[in-house]
Short mmCIF file of N, CA and C in Angstrom, two decimals:
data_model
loop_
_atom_site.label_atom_id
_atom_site.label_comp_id
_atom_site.label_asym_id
_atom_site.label_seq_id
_atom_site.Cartn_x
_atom_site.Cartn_y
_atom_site.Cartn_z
N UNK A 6 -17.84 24.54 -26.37
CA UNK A 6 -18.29 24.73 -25.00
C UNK A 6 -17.71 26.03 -24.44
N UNK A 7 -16.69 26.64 -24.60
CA UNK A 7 -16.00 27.59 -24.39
C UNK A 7 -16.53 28.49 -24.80
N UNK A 8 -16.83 28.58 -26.18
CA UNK A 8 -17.44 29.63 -26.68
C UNK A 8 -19.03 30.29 -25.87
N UNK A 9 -19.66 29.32 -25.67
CA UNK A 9 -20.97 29.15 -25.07
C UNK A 9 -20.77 29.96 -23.54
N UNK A 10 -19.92 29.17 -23.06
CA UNK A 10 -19.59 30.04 -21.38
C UNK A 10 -19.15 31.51 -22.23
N UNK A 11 -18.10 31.80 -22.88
CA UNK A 11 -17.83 33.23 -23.00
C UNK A 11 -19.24 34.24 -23.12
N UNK A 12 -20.11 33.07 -24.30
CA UNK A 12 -21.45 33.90 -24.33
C UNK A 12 -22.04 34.76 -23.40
N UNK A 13 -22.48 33.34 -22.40
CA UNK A 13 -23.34 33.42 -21.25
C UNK A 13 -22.56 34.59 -20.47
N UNK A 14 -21.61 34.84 -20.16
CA UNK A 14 -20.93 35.42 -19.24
C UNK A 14 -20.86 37.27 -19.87
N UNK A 15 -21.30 37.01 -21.26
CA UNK A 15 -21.33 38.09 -21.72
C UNK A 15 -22.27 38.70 -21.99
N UNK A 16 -23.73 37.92 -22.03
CA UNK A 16 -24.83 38.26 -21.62
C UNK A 16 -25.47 38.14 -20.18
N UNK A 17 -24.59 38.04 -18.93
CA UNK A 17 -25.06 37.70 -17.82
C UNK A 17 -24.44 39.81 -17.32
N UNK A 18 -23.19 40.07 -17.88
CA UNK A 18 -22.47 41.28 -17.76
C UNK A 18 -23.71 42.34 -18.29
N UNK A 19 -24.09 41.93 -19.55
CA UNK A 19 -24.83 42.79 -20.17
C UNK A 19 -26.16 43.59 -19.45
N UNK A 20 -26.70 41.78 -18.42
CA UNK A 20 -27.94 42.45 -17.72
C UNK A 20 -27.17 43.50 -16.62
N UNK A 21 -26.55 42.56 -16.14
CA UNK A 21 -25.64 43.35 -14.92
C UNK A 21 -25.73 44.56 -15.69
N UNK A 22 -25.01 45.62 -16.32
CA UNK A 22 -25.06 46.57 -16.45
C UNK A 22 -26.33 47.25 -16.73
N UNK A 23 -27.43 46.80 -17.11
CA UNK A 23 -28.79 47.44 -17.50
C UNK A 23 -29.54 47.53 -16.35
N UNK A 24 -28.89 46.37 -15.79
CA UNK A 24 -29.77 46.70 -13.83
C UNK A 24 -29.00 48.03 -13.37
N UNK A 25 -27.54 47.96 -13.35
CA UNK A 25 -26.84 49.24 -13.05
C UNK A 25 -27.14 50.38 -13.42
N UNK A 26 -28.01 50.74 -14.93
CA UNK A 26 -28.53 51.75 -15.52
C UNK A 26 -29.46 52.38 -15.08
N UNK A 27 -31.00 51.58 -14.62
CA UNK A 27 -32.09 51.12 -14.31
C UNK A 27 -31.87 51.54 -12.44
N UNK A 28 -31.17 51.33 -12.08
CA UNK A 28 -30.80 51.68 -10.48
C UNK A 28 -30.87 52.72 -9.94
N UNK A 29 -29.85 53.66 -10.79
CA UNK A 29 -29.82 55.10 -10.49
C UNK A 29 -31.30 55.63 -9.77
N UNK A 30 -32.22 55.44 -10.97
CA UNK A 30 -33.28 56.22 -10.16
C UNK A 30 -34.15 55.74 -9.16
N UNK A 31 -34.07 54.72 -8.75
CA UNK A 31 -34.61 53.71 -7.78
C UNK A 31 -34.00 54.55 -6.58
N UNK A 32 -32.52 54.64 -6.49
CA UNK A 32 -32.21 55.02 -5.29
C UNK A 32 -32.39 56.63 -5.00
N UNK A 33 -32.84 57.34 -5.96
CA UNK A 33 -33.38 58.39 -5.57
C UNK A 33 -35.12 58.60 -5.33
N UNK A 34 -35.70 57.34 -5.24
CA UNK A 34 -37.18 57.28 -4.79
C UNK A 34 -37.01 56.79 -3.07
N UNK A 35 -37.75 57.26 -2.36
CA UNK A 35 -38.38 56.87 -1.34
C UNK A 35 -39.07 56.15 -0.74
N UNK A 36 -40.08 55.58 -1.85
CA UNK A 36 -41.45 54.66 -1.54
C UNK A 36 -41.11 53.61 -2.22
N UNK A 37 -41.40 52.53 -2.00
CA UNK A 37 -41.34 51.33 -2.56
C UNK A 37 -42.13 50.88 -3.29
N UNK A 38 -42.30 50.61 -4.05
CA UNK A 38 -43.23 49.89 -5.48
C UNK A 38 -42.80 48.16 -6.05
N UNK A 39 -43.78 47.77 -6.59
CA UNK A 39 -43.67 46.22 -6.84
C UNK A 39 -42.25 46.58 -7.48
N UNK A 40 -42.43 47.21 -8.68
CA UNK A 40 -40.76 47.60 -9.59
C UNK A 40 -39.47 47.37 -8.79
N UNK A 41 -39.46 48.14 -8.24
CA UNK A 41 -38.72 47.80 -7.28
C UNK A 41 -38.01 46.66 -6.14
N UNK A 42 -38.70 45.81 -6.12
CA UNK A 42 -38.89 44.59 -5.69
C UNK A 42 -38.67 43.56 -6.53
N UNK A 43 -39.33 43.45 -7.98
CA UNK A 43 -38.89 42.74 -9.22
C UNK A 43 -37.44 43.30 -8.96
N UNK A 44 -36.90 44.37 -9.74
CA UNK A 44 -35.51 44.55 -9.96
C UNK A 44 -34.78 44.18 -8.89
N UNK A 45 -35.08 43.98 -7.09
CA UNK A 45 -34.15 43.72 -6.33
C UNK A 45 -34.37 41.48 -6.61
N UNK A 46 -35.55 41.00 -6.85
CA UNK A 46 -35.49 39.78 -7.25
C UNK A 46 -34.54 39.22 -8.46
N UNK A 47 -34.63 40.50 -9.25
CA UNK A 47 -33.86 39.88 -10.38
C UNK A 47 -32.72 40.22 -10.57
N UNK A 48 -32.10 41.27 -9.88
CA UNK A 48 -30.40 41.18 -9.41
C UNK A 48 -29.96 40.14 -8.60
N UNK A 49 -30.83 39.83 -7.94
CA UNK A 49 -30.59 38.67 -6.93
C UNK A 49 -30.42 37.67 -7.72
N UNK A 50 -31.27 37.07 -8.34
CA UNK A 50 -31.15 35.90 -9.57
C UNK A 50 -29.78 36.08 -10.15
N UNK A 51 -29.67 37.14 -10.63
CA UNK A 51 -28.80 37.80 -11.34
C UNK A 51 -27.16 37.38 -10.33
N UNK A 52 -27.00 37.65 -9.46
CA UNK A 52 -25.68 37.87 -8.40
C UNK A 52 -25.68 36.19 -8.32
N UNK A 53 -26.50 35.43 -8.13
CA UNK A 53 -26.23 34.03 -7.59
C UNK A 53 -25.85 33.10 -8.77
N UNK A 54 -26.42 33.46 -10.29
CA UNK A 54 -25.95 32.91 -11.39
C UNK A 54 -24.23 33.44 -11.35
N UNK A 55 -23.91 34.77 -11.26
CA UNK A 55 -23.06 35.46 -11.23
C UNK A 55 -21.56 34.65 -10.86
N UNK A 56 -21.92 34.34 -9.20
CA UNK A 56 -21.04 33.76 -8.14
C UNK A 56 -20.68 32.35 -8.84
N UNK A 57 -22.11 31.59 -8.84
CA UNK A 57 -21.68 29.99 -9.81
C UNK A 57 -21.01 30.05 -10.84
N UNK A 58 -20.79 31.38 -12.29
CA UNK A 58 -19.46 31.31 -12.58
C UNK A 58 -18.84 31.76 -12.51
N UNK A 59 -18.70 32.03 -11.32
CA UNK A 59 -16.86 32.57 -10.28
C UNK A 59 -16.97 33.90 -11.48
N UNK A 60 -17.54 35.02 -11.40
CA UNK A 60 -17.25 36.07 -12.48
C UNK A 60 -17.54 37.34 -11.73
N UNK A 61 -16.65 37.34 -10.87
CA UNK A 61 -16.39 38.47 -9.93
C UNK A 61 -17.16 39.83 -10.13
N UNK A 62 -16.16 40.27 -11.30
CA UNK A 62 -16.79 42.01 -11.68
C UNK A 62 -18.56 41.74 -11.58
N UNK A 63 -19.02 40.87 -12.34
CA UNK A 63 -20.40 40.71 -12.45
C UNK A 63 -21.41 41.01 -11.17
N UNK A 64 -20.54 39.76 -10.47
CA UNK A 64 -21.36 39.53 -9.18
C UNK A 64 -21.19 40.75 -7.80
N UNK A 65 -20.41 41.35 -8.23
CA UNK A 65 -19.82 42.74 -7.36
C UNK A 65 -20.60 43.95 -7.70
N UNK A 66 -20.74 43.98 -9.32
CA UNK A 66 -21.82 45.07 -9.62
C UNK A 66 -23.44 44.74 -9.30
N UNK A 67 -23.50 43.20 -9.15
CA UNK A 67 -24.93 42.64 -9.00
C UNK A 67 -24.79 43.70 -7.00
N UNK A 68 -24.29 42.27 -6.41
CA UNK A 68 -24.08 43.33 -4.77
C UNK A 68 -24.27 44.53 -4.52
N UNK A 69 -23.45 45.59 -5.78
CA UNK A 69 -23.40 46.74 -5.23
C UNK A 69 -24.82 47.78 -5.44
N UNK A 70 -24.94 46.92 -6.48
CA UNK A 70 -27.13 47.34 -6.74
C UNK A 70 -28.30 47.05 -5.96
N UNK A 71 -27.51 45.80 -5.40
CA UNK A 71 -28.41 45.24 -4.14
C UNK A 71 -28.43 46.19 -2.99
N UNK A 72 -27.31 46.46 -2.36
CA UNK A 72 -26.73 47.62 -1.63
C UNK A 72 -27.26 49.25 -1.28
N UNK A 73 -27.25 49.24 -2.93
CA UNK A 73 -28.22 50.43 -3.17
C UNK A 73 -29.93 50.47 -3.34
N UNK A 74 -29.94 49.38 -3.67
CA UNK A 74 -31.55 49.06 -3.29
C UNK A 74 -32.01 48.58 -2.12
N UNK A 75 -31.27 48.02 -1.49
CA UNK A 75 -31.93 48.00 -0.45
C UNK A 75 -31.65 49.38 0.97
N UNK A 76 -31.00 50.04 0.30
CA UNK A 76 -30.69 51.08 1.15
C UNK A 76 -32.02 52.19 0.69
N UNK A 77 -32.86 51.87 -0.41
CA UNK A 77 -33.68 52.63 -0.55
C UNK A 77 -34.92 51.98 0.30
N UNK A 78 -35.25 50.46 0.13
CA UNK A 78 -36.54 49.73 1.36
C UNK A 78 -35.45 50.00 3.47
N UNK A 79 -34.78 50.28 3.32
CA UNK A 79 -34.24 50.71 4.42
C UNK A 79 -34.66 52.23 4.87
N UNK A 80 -34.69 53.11 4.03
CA UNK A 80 -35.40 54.48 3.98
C UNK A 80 -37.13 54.49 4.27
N UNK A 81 -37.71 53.52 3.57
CA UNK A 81 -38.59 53.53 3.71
C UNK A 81 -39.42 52.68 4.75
N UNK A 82 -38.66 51.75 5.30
CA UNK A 82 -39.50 50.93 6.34
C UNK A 82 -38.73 51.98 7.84
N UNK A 83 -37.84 52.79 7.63
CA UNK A 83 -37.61 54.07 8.72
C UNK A 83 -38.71 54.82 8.95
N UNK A 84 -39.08 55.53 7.40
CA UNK A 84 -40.26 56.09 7.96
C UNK A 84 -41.94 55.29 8.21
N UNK A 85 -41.58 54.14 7.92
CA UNK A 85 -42.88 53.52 8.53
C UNK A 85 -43.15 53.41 9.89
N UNK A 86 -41.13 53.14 10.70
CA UNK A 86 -41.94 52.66 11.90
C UNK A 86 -41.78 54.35 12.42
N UNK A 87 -41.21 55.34 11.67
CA UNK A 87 -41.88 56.31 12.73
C UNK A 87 -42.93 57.24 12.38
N UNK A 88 -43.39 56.39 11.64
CA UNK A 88 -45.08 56.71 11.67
C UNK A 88 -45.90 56.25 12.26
N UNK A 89 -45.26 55.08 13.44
CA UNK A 89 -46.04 54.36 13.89
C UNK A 89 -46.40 52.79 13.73
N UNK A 90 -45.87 52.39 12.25
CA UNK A 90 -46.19 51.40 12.27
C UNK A 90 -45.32 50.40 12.28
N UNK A 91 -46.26 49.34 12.80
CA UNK A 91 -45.30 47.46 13.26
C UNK A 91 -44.59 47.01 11.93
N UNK A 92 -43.58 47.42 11.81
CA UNK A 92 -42.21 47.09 10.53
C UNK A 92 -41.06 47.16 10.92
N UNK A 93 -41.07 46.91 12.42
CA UNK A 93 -39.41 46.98 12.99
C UNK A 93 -38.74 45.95 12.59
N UNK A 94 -39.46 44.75 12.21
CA UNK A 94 -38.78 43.64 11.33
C UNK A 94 -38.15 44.04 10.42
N UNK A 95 -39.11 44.23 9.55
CA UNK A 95 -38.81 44.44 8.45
C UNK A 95 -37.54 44.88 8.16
N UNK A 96 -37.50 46.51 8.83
CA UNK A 96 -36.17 47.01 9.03
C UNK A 96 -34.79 46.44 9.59
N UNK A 97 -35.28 45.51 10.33
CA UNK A 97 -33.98 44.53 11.31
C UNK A 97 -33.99 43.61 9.69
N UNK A 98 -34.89 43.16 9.14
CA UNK A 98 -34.56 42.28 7.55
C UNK A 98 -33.95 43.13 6.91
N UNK A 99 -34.49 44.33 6.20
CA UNK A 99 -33.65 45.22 5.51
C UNK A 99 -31.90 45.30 5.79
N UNK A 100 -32.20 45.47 6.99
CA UNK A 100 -30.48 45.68 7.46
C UNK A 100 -29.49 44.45 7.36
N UNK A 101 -30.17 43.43 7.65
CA UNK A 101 -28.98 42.52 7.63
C UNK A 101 -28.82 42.51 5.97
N UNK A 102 -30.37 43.08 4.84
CA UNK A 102 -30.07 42.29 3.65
C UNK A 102 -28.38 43.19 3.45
N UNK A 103 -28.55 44.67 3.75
CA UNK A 103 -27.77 45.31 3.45
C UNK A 103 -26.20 44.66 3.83
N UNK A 104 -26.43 44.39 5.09
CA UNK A 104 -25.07 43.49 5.65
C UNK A 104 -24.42 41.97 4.93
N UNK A 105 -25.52 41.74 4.28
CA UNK A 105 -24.79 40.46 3.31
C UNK A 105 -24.60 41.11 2.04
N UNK A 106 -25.10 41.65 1.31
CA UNK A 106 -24.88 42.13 -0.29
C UNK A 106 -23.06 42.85 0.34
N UNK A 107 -22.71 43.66 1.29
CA UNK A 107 -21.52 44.26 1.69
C UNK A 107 -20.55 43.33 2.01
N UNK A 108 -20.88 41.84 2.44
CA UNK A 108 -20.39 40.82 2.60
C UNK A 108 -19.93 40.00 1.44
N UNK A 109 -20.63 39.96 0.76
CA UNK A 109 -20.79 39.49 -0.83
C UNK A 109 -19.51 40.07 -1.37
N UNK A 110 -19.72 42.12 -1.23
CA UNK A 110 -18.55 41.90 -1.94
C UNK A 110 -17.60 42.13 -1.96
N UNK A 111 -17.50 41.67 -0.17
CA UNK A 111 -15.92 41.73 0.09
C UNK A 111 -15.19 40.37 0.23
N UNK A 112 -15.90 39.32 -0.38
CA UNK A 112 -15.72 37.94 -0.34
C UNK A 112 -15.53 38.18 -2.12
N UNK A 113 -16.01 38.78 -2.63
CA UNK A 113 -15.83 38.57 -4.25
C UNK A 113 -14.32 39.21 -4.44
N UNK A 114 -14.04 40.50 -3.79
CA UNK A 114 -12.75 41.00 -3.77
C UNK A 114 -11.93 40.33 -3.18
N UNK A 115 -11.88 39.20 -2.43
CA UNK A 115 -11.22 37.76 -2.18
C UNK A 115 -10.84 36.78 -3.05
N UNK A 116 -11.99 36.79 -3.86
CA UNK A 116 -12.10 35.55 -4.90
C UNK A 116 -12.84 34.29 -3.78
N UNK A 117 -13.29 34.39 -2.85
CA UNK A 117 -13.67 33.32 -2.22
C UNK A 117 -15.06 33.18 -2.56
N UNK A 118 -15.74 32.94 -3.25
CA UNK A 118 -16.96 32.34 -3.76
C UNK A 118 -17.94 31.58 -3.22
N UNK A 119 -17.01 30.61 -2.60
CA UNK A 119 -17.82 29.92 -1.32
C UNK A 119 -18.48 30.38 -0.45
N UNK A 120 -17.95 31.49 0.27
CA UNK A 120 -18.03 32.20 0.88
C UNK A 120 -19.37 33.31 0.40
N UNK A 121 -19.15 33.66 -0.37
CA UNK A 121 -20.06 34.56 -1.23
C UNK A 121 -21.30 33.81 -1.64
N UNK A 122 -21.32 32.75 -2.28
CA UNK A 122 -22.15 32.10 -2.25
C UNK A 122 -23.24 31.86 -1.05
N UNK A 123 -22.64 31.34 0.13
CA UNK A 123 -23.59 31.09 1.09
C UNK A 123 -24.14 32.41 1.47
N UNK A 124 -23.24 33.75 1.68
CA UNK A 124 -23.62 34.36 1.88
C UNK A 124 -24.94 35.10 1.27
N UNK A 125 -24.58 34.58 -0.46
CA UNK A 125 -26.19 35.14 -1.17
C UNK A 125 -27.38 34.20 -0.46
N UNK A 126 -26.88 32.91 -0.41
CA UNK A 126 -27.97 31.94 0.13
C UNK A 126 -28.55 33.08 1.41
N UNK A 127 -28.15 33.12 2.42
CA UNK A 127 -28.60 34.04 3.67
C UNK A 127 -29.09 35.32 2.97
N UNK A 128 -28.82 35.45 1.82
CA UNK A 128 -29.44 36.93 1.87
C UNK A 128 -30.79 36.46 0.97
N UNK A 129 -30.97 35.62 0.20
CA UNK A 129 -32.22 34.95 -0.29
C UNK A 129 -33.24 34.94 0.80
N UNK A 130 -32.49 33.86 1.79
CA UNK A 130 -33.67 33.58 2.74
C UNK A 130 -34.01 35.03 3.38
N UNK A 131 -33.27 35.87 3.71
CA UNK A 131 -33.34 37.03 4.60
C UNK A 131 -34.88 37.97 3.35
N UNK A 132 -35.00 37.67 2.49
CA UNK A 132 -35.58 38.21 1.65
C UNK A 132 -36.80 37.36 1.89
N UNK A 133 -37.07 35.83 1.68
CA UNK A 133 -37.96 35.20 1.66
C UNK A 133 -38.39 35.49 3.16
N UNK A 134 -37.80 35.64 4.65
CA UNK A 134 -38.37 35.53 5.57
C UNK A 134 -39.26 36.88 5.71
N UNK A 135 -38.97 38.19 4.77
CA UNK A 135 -39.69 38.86 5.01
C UNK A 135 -40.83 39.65 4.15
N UNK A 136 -40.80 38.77 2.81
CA UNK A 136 -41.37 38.51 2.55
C UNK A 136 -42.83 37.93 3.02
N UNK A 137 -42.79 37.09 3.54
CA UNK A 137 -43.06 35.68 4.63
C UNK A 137 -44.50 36.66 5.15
N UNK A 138 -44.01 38.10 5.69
CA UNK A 138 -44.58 38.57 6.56
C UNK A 138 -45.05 39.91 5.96
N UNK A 139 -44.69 40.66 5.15
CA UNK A 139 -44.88 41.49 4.34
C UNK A 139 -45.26 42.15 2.72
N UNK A 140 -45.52 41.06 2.15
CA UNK A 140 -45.12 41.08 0.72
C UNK A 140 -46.92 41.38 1.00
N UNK A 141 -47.45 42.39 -0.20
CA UNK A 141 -48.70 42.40 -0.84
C UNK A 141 -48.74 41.83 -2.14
N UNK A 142 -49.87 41.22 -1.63
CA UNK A 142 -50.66 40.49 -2.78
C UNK A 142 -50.90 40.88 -3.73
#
């Protein structure tokens, strides 16, 4: 059984770092694309498996990708609304996502998990609510 968790934990690191690879150029785009959206879903997946086994470094590099990705849909729902268009949500969503992934991982540099945990929970929903209202089909 031991062996099995070391596995998992060593292929959970592994994605973690290939999302970290894969990131870089995300945060030097502007526009948002489905890609983009997959990779912020599946760090997310990624950070909440992370937290359930208490595996800090993991779940800190998951956050800090989140952070950076969403600081790139933060760029871009800026210039939506000053183009005019109704996405001030969006942006008020964007921001808090940014405010929990920063939360995340200063609760992981705690070791408080619990804490971190709920906090991914709020940043799930913060994702699903705007979703809710924005996501194309």
């Amino acid at each position: 059984m031991r062996n099995f968790v070391v596995a998992v934990r060593f292929v959970v690191l592994l994605s973690g770092l290939n999302l970290l690879a894969i990131s870089a150029p995300f945060a030097e785009e502007t526009e948002m694309d489905m890609d983009l959206m997959q990779t912020i879903e599946s760090t997310n997946d990624n950070l909440s498996s992370n937290i359930s086994l208490e595996n800090a470094e993991s779940a800190k590099a998951d956050a800090q990708t989140l952070n950076e990705l969403f600081a790139v849909v933060e760029e871009h729902y800026k210039k939506e609304v000053a183009a005019g268009n109704d996405v001030a949500e969006a942006l008020d969503l964007t921001k808090k996502s940014i405010k929990c992934s920063s939360e995340i991982m200063t609760f992981l540099d705690q070791k408080d998990f619990e804490s971190a945990a709920n906090t991914a929970t709020d940043l799930a929903r913060t994702c699903k609510t705007c979703h809710n209202f924005y996501k194309e089909d």
